[in-house]
Amino acid sequence: MQKRIAAIHDISCFGKCSLTVALPIISAAGIETTVIPTAILSTHTGGFKGFTFCDLTSEILPVANHWKSEGISVDAVYTGYLGSKEQIEIVMKTVDIIKEKDGILIVDPAMADNGKLYVGFPEDFPLEMLNLCKMADIIVPNITEAAMLLGIPYKEGPYDKAYIEDILIKLSEVTNSKVVLTGVWFEETKLGAATYENGKIEYCFSERINTLYHGTGDVFASALVSSLLNGKGLKDAAQIAVDFTCGSIKKTQLLRPNDKYGVCFEAEIPNLIKELEL
Ligand code: PXL
C-alpha cells in the first residue's frame, strides 16, 4: 500500500520553503502527499519586505472534517511553519481528526533560526509550539528552536558535545518524543544532525558549507520524512537528509553565493531516490 502523508505548512509563493519544498520532495519519494495550507504568502518572511499574508486558519478544521466525512485518513502528519498561536491549537485538533491511530506525527517547530524568532512571531510563541511538540513522535528543531523550546540560552557554533547532548536529552524528556537536532557542528569542516531515541545519541555529518541559505530546514525535514516513510530508521533517515541538504546547497553554490531564494534541491532529487533504493 502506498503511504499517505498530510503536510501542514504555509505556501510561500516565492522563495522555496514549506509546501513548495515538502510537496515535490516527498512526492518524488513515492509518498502520496496531501496538503493543508495554513496561509499563503507572496514570499517567505526571511528577508523580503512587504510580503502579503493571507491567513487560512479558518479553513483548516473544515478541510480535516471533510476528509473525515469521506473516510480519508493519513499514515503520517508533517507540520512546519504555522502562522499564529491559535493556528497551532487548531493543528493539534486536526492531527487528532486525520491521523490513523498508529500513524506518526513529525513536527518541525519552524519558528526561528540563528538565535532569532522569525519576523512576526510573539515572544511566547515557542511555549505554544512546545504543546504541539509534546504530541509528536519525532521533532526536528534547529539549535535556535531547541533552545527556545527549552528556555535555555542559544549558543553559536562550533558546539561542544555537552551542550548538544544536554539539549537532546532535555527535549526528549520534556516532549516525550524522538529528536533530530539540525545545525550541529563541532569542527569547521563538518556539519549535520544529532538524533536521540531510546536513550541513544547518534551523529550524522556531511561537509560544512559556511554560508546561509534559506529553506534548508524544510529541505532537510522533507527528506527525513521521505526516508522514514520509506522504512529507514531514524539515524539512516537523518544521514540521508543531511546528504540531500548538503548536496542541494552545493548545487545552489554553483549558481548563487548565498541568499533568500532557497536552495536548488530539484537537481538533487535523483540522488535522494537512489539513496532510498526506489
Ligand atoms: O522555512 C521556514 C519558513 C516557512 N514559511 C515561512 C517562513 C519561513 C522562514 O522564515 O517565513 C512563511
GROMACS .gro file of C-alpha atoms and ligand atoms in nm:
model
  290
    1MET     CA    1   0.000   0.000   0.000
    2GLN     CA    2   0.126   0.347  -0.086
    3LYS     CA    3   0.182   0.557   0.227
    4ARG     CA    4  -0.011   0.881   0.261
    5ILE     CA    5   0.105   1.190   0.449
    6ALA     CA    6  -0.053   1.527   0.523
    7ALA     CA    7   0.190   1.817   0.507
    8ILE     CA    8   0.061   2.112   0.708
    9HIS     CA    9   0.259   2.427   0.628
   10ASP     CA   10   0.215   2.764   0.459
   11ILE     CA   11   0.258   2.824   0.088
   12SER     CA   12   0.527   3.083   0.034
   13CYS     CA   13   0.464   3.156  -0.334
   14PHE     CA   14   0.826   3.256  -0.394
   15GLY     CA   15   1.143   3.155  -0.206
   16LYS     CA   16   1.147   2.776  -0.192
   17CYS     CA   17   1.039   2.660   0.154
   18SER     CA   18   0.747   2.498   0.337
   19LEU     CA   19   0.493   2.339   0.096
   20THR     CA   20   0.678   2.424  -0.225
   21VAL     CA   21   0.963   2.212  -0.087
   22ALA     CA   22   0.771   1.942   0.102
   23LEU     CA   23   0.534   1.855  -0.181
   24PRO     CA   24   0.790   1.785  -0.457
   25ILE     CA   25   1.040   1.607  -0.234
   26ILE     CA   26   0.800   1.376  -0.052
   27SER     CA   27   0.602   1.301  -0.370
   28ALA     CA   28   0.923   1.215  -0.557
   29ALA     CA   29   0.996   0.968  -0.278
   30GLY     CA   30   0.678   0.782  -0.370
   31ILE     CA   31   0.459   0.902  -0.084
   32GLU     CA   32   0.110   1.037  -0.151
   33THR     CA   33   0.142   1.391  -0.023
   34THR     CA   34  -0.180   1.563   0.073
   35VAL     CA   35  -0.158   1.921   0.193
   36ILE     CA   36  -0.334   2.156   0.429
   37PRO     CA   37  -0.207   2.507   0.350
   38THR     CA   38  -0.209   2.724   0.662
   39ALA     CA   39  -0.150   3.058   0.489
   40ILE     CA   40  -0.049   3.199   0.153
   41LEU     CA   41   0.236   3.449   0.146
   42SER     CA   42   0.384   3.622  -0.157
   43THR     CA   43   0.730   3.522  -0.025
   44HIS     CA   44   0.861   3.376   0.299
   45THR     CA   45   0.932   3.622   0.578
   46GLY     CA   46   1.310   3.586   0.586
   47GLY     CA   47   1.450   3.895   0.423
   48PHE     CA   48   1.177   4.017   0.188
   49LYS     CA   49   1.000   4.345   0.267
   50GLY     CA   50   0.624   4.398   0.225
   51PHE     CA   51   0.522   4.036   0.176
   52THR     CA   52   0.150   3.954   0.162
   53PHE     CA   53  -0.005   3.715   0.416
   54CYS     CA   54  -0.345   3.551   0.370
   55ASP     CA   55  -0.431   3.356   0.682
   56LEU     CA   56  -0.612   3.025   0.618
   57THR     CA   57  -0.666   2.926   0.982
   58SER     CA   58  -1.043   2.915   0.939
   59GLU     CA   59  -1.008   2.659   0.654
   60ILE     CA   60  -0.803   2.401   0.844
   61LEU     CA   61  -1.069   2.225   1.053
   62PRO     CA   62  -1.328   2.226   0.772
   63VAL     CA   63  -1.074   2.051   0.546
   64ALA     CA   64  -1.000   1.793   0.818
   65ASN     CA   65  -1.368   1.735   0.888
   66HIS     CA   66  -1.449   1.694   0.520
   67TRP     CA   67  -1.175   1.433   0.490
   68LYS     CA   68  -1.319   1.255   0.792
   69SER     CA   69  -1.666   1.250   0.638
   70GLU     CA   70  -1.512   1.096   0.324
   71GLY     CA   71  -1.327   0.832   0.529
   72ILE     CA   72  -0.988   0.982   0.436
   73SER     CA   73  -0.707   0.940   0.688
   74VAL     CA   74  -0.328   0.962   0.672
   75ASP     CA   75  -0.035   0.745   0.789
   76ALA     CA   76   0.164   1.047   0.894
   77VAL     CA   77   0.130   1.418   0.956
   78TYR     CA   78   0.423   1.652   0.900
   79THR     CA   79   0.386   2.007   1.032
   80GLY     CA   80   0.613   2.303   0.968
   81TYR     CA   81   0.572   2.681   0.974
   82LEU     CA   82   0.247   2.776   1.148
   83GLY     CA   83   0.141   3.139   1.138
   84SER     CA   84  -0.005   3.200   1.485
   85LYS     CA   85  -0.055   3.051   1.832
   86GLU     CA   86  -0.423   2.999   1.752
   87GLN     CA   87  -0.323   2.805   1.442
   88ILE     CA   88  -0.105   2.570   1.645
   89GLU     CA   89  -0.402   2.483   1.865
   90ILE     CA   90  -0.615   2.413   1.559
   91VAL     CA   91  -0.345   2.198   1.402
   92MET     CA   92  -0.336   1.988   1.720
   93LYS     CA   93  -0.708   1.921   1.681
   94THR     CA   94  -0.657   1.850   1.310
   95VAL     CA   95  -0.393   1.585   1.382
   96ASP     CA   96  -0.642   1.402   1.603
   97ILE     CA   97  -0.900   1.407   1.325
   98ILE     CA   98  -0.692   1.297   1.026
   99LYS     CA   99  -0.414   1.073   1.159
  100GLU     CA  100  -0.453   0.695   1.178
  101LYS     CA  101  -0.423   0.559   1.535
  102ASP     CA  102  -0.083   0.404   1.463
  103GLY     CA  103   0.025   0.690   1.235
  104ILE     CA  104   0.316   0.917   1.318
  105LEU     CA  105   0.338   1.290   1.380
  106ILE     CA  106   0.657   1.467   1.276
  107VAL     CA  107   0.684   1.826   1.393
  108ASP     CA  108   0.935   2.074   1.259
  109PRO     CA  109   0.889   2.366   1.501
  110ALA     CA  110   0.983   2.607   1.221
  111MET     CA  111   0.984   2.938   1.407
  112ALA     CA  112   1.340   3.062   1.447
  113ASP     CA  113   1.700   3.048   1.325
  114ASN     CA  114   2.036   3.199   1.409
  115GLY     CA  115   1.922   3.289   1.761
  116LYS     CA  116   1.612   3.483   1.648
  117LEU     CA  117   1.239   3.417   1.614
  118TYR     CA  118   1.110   3.464   1.259
  119VAL     CA  119   0.952   3.801   1.179
  120GLY     CA  120   0.604   3.843   1.325
  121PHE     CA  121   0.609   3.579   1.599
  122PRO     CA  122   0.542   3.690   1.960
  123GLU     CA  123   0.799   3.606   2.228
  124ASP     CA  124   0.572   3.340   2.382
  125PHE     CA  125   0.522   3.156   2.051
  126PRO     CA  126   0.770   2.879   2.149
  127LEU     CA  127   0.553   2.790   2.451
  128GLU     CA  128   0.258   2.709   2.226
  129MET     CA  129   0.482   2.524   1.980
  130LEU     CA  130   0.604   2.314   2.273
  131ASN     CA  131   0.248   2.185   2.317
  132LEU     CA  132   0.245   2.057   1.957
  133CYS     CA  133   0.592   1.904   2.008
  134LYS     CA  134   0.452   1.712   2.306
  135MET     CA  135   0.205   1.540   2.071
  136ALA     CA  136   0.479   1.445   1.824
  137ASP     CA  137   0.655   1.115   1.769
  138ILE     CA  138   0.956   1.293   1.621
  139ILE     CA  139   1.057   1.658   1.643
  140VAL     CA  140   1.307   1.824   1.408
  141PRO     CA  141   1.426   2.155   1.559
  142ASN     CA  142   1.737   2.352   1.474
  143ILE     CA  143   1.950   2.463   1.768
  144THR     CA  144   1.779   2.802   1.800
  145GLU     CA  145   1.436   2.638   1.812
  146ALA     CA  146   1.557   2.374   2.059
  147ALA     CA  147   1.697   2.640   2.292
  148MET     CA  148   1.371   2.839   2.272
  149LEU     CA  149   1.156   2.532   2.338
  150LEU     CA  150   1.365   2.461   2.647
  151GLY     CA  151   1.402   2.825   2.758
  152ILE     CA  152   1.782   2.796   2.768
  153PRO     CA  153   2.037   3.036   2.613
  154TYR     CA  154   2.116   2.992   2.242
  155LYS     CA  155   2.483   2.942   2.165
  156GLU     CA  156   2.667   2.983   1.837
  157GLY     CA  157   2.881   2.704   1.696
  158PRO     CA  158   3.120   2.536   1.699
  159TYR     CA  159   2.938   2.345   1.973
  160ASP     CA  160   3.065   2.122   2.247
  161LYS     CA  161   2.914   1.780   2.294
  162ALA     CA  162   2.783   1.865   2.642
  163TYR     CA  163   2.560   2.148   2.506
  164ILE     CA  164   2.421   1.932   2.222
  165GLU     CA  165   2.364   1.623   2.434
  166ASP     CA  166   2.202   1.824   2.713
  167ILE     CA  167   1.958   1.969   2.456
  168LEU     CA  168   1.874   1.627   2.311
  169ILE     CA  169   1.809   1.465   2.646
  170LYS     CA  170   1.611   1.756   2.793
  171LEU     CA  171   1.398   1.800   2.479
  172SER     CA  172   1.315   1.434   2.469
  173GLU     CA  173   1.224   1.442   2.840
  174VAL     CA  174   1.004   1.748   2.804
  175THR     CA  175   0.826   1.635   2.484
  176ASN     CA  176   0.846   1.257   2.521
  177SER     CA  177   0.939   1.238   2.152
  178LYS     CA  178   1.239   1.134   1.947
  179VAL     CA  179   1.460   1.424   1.849
  180VAL     CA  180   1.650   1.510   1.531
  181LEU     CA  181   1.853   1.822   1.601
  182THR     CA  182   1.988   2.007   1.296
  183GLY     CA  183   2.276   2.251   1.253
  184VAL     CA  184   2.516   2.055   1.472
  185TRP     CA  185   2.888   2.112   1.421
  186PHE     CA  186   3.195   2.052   1.638
  187GLU     CA  187   3.470   2.135   1.385
  188GLU     CA  188   3.497   2.379   1.094
  189THR     CA  189   3.468   2.121   0.815
  190LYS     CA  190   3.166   1.910   0.912
  191LEU     CA  191   2.801   1.989   0.984
  192GLY     CA  192   2.495   1.773   1.026
  193ALA     CA  193   2.235   1.644   1.270
  194ALA     CA  194   2.219   1.459   1.601
  195THR     CA  195   1.948   1.203   1.672
  196TYR     CA  196   1.813   1.082   2.004
  197GLU     CA  197   1.591   0.779   2.051
  198ASN     CA  198   1.563   0.515   2.322
  199GLY     CA  199   1.837   0.683   2.523
  200LYS     CA  200   2.086   0.668   2.236
  201ILE     CA  201   2.259   0.967   2.073
  202GLU     CA  202   2.395   0.940   1.719
  203TYR     CA  203   2.557   1.190   1.482
  204CYS     CA  204   2.530   1.226   1.104
  205PHE     CA  205   2.762   1.467   0.928
  206SER     CA  206   2.843   1.592   0.582
  207GLU     CA  207   3.057   1.877   0.455
  208ARG     CA  208   3.007   2.216   0.629
  209ILE     CA  209   2.946   2.497   0.381
  210ASN     CA  210   2.977   2.820   0.571
  211THR     CA  211   2.705   3.026   0.403
  212LEU     CA  212   2.341   3.079   0.488
  213TYR     CA  213   2.069   2.958   0.254
  214HIS     CA  214   1.702   2.998   0.333
  215GLY     CA  215   1.471   2.695   0.346
  216THR     CA  216   1.735   2.434   0.423
  217GLY     CA  217   1.545   2.327   0.738
  218ASP     CA  218   1.242   2.242   0.524
  219VAL     CA  219   1.456   2.060   0.267
  220PHE     CA  220   1.614   1.858   0.548
  221ALA     CA  221   1.287   1.772   0.724
  222SER     CA  222   1.115   1.678   0.396
  223ALA     CA  223   1.398   1.438   0.306
  224LEU     CA  224   1.390   1.298   0.660
  225VAL     CA  225   1.015   1.236   0.639
  226SER     CA  226   1.058   1.079   0.293
  227SER     CA  227   1.320   0.840   0.429
  228LEU     CA  228   1.124   0.746   0.741
  229LEU     CA  229   0.811   0.666   0.539
  230ASN     CA  230   1.022   0.451   0.310
  231GLY     CA  231   1.116   0.239   0.610
  232LYS     CA  232   1.454   0.387   0.710
  233GLY     CA  233   1.546   0.404   1.078
  234LEU     CA  234   1.594   0.743   1.244
  235LYS     CA  235   1.974   0.761   1.211
  236ASP     CA  236   1.981   0.641   0.849
  237ALA     CA  237   1.697   0.881   0.763
  238ALA     CA  238   1.888   1.168   0.924
  239GLN     CA  239   2.206   1.081   0.733
  240ILE     CA  240   2.015   1.071   0.403
  241ALA     CA  241   1.858   1.410   0.487
  242VAL     CA  242   2.197   1.559   0.579
  243ASP     CA  243   2.349   1.442   0.249
  244PHE     CA  244   2.048   1.563   0.049
  245THR     CA  245   2.059   1.908   0.210
  246CYS     CA  246   2.434   1.939   0.165
  247GLY     CA  247   2.407   1.826  -0.198
  248SER     CA  248   2.131   2.083  -0.261
  249ILE     CA  249   2.342   2.361  -0.109
  250LYS     CA  250   2.641   2.264  -0.323
  251LYS     CA  251   2.431   2.273  -0.639
  252THR     CA  252   2.300   2.616  -0.537
  253GLN     CA  253   2.650   2.748  -0.472
  254LEU     CA  254   2.737   2.696  -0.836
  255LEU     CA  255   2.459   2.941  -0.923
  256ARG     CA  256   2.431   3.184  -0.631
  257PRO     CA  257   2.670   3.265  -0.346
  258ASN     CA  258   2.405   3.272  -0.072
  259ASP     CA  259   2.058   3.409  -0.047
  260LYS     CA  260   1.695   3.406   0.046
  261TYR     CA  261   1.573   3.245  -0.277
  262GLY     CA  262   1.605   2.892  -0.136
  263VAL     CA  263   1.823   2.602  -0.249
  264CYS     CA  264   1.827   2.405  -0.575
  265PHE     CA  265   1.703   2.080  -0.424
  266GLU     CA  266   1.540   1.977  -0.754
  267ALA     CA  267   1.865   1.868  -0.914
  268GLU     CA  268   1.950   1.661  -0.606
  269ILE     CA  269   1.626   1.458  -0.609
  270PRO     CA  270   1.773   1.176  -0.825
  271ASN     CA  271   2.036   1.118  -0.554
  272LEU     CA  272   1.765   1.100  -0.288
  273ILE     CA  273   1.577   0.840  -0.492
  274LYS     CA  274   1.899   0.639  -0.527
  275GLU     CA  275   1.964   0.652  -0.151
  276LEU     CA  276   1.607   0.535  -0.087
  277GLU     CA  277   1.657   0.247  -0.332
  278LEU     CA  278   1.328   0.334  -0.509
  279PXL     O1  279   1.145   2.787   0.605
  279PXL     C1  280   1.067   2.824   0.710
  279PXL     C2  281   0.963   2.923   0.672
  279PXL     C3  282   0.845   2.878   0.620
  279PXL     N1  283   0.745   2.962   0.587
  279PXL     C4  284   0.758   3.095   0.603
  279PXL     C5  285   0.876   3.148   0.654
  279PXL     C6  286   0.980   3.060   0.690
  279PXL     C7  287   1.104   3.116   0.745
  279PXL     O2  288   1.129   3.231   0.750
  279PXL     O3  289   0.889   3.279   0.667
  279PXL     C8  290   0.645   3.185   0.565
   0.00000   0.00000   0.00000
